[in-house]
mmCIF file with all atom_site columns, C-alpha atoms in Angstrom:
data_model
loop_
_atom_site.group_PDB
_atom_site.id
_atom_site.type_symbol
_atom_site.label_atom_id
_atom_site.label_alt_id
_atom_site.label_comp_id
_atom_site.label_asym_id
_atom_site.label_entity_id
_atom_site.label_seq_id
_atom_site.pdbx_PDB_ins_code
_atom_site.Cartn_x
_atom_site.Cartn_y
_atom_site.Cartn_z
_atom_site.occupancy
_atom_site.B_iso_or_equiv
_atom_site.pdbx_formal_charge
_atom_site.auth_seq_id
_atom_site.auth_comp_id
_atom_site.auth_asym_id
_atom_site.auth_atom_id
_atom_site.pdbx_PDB_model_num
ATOM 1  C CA . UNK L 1 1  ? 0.000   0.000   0.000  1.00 81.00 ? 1  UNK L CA 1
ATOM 2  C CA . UNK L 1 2  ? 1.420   3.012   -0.938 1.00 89.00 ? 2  UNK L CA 1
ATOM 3  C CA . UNK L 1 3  ? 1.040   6.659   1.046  1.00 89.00 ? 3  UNK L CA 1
ATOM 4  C CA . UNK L 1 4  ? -0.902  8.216   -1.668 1.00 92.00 ? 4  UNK L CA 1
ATOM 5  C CA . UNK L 1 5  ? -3.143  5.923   -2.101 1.00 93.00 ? 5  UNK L CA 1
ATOM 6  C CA . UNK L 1 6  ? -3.796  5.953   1.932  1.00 92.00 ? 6  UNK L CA 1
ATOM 7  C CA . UNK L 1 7  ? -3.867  9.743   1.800  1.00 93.00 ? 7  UNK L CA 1
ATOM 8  C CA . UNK L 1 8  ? -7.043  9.618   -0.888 1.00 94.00 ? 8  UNK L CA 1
ATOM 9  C CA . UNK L 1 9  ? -9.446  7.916   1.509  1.00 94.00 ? 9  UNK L CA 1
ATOM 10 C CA . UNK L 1 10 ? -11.315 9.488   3.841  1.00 93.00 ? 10 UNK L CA 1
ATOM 11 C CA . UNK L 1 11 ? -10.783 8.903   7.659  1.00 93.00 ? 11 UNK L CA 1
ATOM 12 C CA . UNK L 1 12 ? -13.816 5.990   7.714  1.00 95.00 ? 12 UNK L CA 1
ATOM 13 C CA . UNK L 1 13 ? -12.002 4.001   5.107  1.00 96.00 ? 13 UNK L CA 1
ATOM 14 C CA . UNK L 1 14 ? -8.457  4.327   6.851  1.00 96.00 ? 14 UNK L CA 1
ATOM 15 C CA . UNK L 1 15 ? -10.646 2.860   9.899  1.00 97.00 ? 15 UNK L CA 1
ATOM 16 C CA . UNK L 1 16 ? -11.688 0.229   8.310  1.00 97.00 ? 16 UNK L CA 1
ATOM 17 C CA . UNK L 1 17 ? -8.850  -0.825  6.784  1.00 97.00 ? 17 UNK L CA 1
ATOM 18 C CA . UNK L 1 18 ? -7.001  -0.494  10.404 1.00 97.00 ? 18 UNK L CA 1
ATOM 19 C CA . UNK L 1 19 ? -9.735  -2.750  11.653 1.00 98.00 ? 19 UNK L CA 1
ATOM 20 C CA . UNK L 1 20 ? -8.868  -5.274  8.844  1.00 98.00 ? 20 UNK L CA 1
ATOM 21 C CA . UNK L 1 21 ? -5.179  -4.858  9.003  1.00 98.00 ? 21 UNK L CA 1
ATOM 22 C CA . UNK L 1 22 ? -5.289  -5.620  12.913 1.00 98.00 ? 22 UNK L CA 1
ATOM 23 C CA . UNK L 1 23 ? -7.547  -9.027  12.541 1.00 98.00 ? 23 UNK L CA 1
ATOM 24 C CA . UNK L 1 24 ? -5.080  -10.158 9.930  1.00 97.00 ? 24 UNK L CA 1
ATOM 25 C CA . UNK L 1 25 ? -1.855  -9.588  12.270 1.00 97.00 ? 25 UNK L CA 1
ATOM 26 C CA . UNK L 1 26 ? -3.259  -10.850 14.887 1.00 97.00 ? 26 UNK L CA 1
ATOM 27 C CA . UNK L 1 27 ? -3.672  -14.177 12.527 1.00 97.00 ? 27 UNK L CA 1
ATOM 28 C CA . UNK L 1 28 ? -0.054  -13.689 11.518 1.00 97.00 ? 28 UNK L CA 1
ATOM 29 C CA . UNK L 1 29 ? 1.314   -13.882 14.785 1.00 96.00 ? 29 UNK L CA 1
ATOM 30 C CA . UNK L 1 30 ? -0.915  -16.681 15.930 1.00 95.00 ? 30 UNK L CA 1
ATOM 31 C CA . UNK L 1 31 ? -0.005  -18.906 12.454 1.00 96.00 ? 31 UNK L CA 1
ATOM 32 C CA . UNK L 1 32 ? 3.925   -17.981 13.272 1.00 96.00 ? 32 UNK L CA 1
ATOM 33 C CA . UNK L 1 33 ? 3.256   -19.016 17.174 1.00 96.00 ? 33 UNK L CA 1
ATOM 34 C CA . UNK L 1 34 ? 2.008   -22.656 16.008 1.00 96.00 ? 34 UNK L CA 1
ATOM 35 C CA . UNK L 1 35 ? 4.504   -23.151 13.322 1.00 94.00 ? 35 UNK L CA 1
ATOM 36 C CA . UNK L 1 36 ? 2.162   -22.608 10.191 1.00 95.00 ? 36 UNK L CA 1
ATOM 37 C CA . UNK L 1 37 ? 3.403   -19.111 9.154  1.00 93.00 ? 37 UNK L CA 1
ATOM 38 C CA . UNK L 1 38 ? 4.737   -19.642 5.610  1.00 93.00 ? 38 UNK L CA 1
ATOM 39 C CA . UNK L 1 39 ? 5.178   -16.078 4.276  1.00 93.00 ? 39 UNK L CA 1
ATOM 40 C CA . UNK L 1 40 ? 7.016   -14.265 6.910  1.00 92.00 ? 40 UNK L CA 1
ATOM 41 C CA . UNK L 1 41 ? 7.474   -11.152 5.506  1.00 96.00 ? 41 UNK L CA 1
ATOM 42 C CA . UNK L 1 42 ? 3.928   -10.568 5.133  1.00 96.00 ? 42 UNK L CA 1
ATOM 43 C CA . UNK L 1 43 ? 4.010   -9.817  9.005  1.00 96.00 ? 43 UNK L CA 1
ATOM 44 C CA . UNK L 1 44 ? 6.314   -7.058  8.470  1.00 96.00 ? 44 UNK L CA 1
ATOM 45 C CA . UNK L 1 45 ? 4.374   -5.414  5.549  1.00 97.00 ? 45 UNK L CA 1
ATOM 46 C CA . UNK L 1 46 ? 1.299   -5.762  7.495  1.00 97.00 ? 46 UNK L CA 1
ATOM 47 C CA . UNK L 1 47 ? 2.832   -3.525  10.333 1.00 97.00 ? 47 UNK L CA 1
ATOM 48 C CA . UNK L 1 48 ? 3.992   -1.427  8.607  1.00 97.00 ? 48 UNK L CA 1
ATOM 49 C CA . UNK L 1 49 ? 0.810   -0.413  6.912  1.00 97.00 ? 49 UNK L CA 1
ATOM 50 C CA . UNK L 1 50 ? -0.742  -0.378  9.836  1.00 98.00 ? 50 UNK L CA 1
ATOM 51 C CA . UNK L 1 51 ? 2.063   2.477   11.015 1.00 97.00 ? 51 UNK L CA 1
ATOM 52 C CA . UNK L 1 52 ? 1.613   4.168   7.450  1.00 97.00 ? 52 UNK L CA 1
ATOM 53 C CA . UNK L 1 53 ? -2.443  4.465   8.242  1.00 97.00 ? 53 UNK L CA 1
ATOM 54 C CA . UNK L 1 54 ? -2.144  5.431   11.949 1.00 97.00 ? 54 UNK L CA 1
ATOM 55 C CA . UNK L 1 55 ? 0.177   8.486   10.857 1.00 96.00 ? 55 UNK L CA 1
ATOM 56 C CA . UNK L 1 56 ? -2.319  9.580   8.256  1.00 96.00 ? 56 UNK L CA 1
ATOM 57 C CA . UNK L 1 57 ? -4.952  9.734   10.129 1.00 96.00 ? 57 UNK L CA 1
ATOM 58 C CA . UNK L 1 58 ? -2.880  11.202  12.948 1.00 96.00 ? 58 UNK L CA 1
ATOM 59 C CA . UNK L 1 59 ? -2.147  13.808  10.310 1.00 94.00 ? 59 UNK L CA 1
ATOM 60 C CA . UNK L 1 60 ? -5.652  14.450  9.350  1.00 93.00 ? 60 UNK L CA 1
ATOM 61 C CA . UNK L 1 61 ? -6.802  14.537  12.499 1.00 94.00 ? 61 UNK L CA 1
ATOM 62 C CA . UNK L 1 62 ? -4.279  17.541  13.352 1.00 94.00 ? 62 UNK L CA 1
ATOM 63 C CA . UNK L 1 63 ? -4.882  19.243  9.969  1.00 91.00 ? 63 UNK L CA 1
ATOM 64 C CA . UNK L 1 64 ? -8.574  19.333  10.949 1.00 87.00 ? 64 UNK L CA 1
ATOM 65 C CA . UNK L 1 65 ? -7.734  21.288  14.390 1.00 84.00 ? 65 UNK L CA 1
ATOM 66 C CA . UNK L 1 66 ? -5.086  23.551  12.594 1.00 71.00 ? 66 UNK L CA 1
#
C-alpha cells in the first residue's frame, strides 16, 4: 500500500482498513506461534501499513484542528 493511495481515503475508510489490518496480524502472529506461518514477511508489511495508516490519520486529524 502506498502513502498516496492511503492519503485519498477518507478517515472511515483508513478505519476500516485499520480494523482489517489488525484481525489479519493478529492471525499472523498466531499462524507464526504454532509453526504454520509460511510467508514471513507478510508480518512485516502488514505492520507497517498499519504504522503508514495510523500516521495519516494522525495527520488528518491535526490538519482538521489547525
Amino acid at each position: 500500500m502506498k502513502a498516496a493511495d492511503v492519503r485519498s481515503k477518507t478517515a472511515d475508510q483508513l478505519n476500516d482498513e485499520l480494523i482489517k489490518l489488525k484481525k489479519e496480524q493478529f492471525n499472523l502472529r498466531f499462524q507464526a506461534a504454532t509453526g504454520q506461518l509460511e510467508k514471513t514477511g507478510r508480518a512485516t508489511i502488514v505492520r507497517r501499513d498499519i504504522a503508514r495508516i495510523k500516521t495519516i490519520l494522525r495527520e488528518k486529524a491535526q490538519a482538521g484542528k489547525a
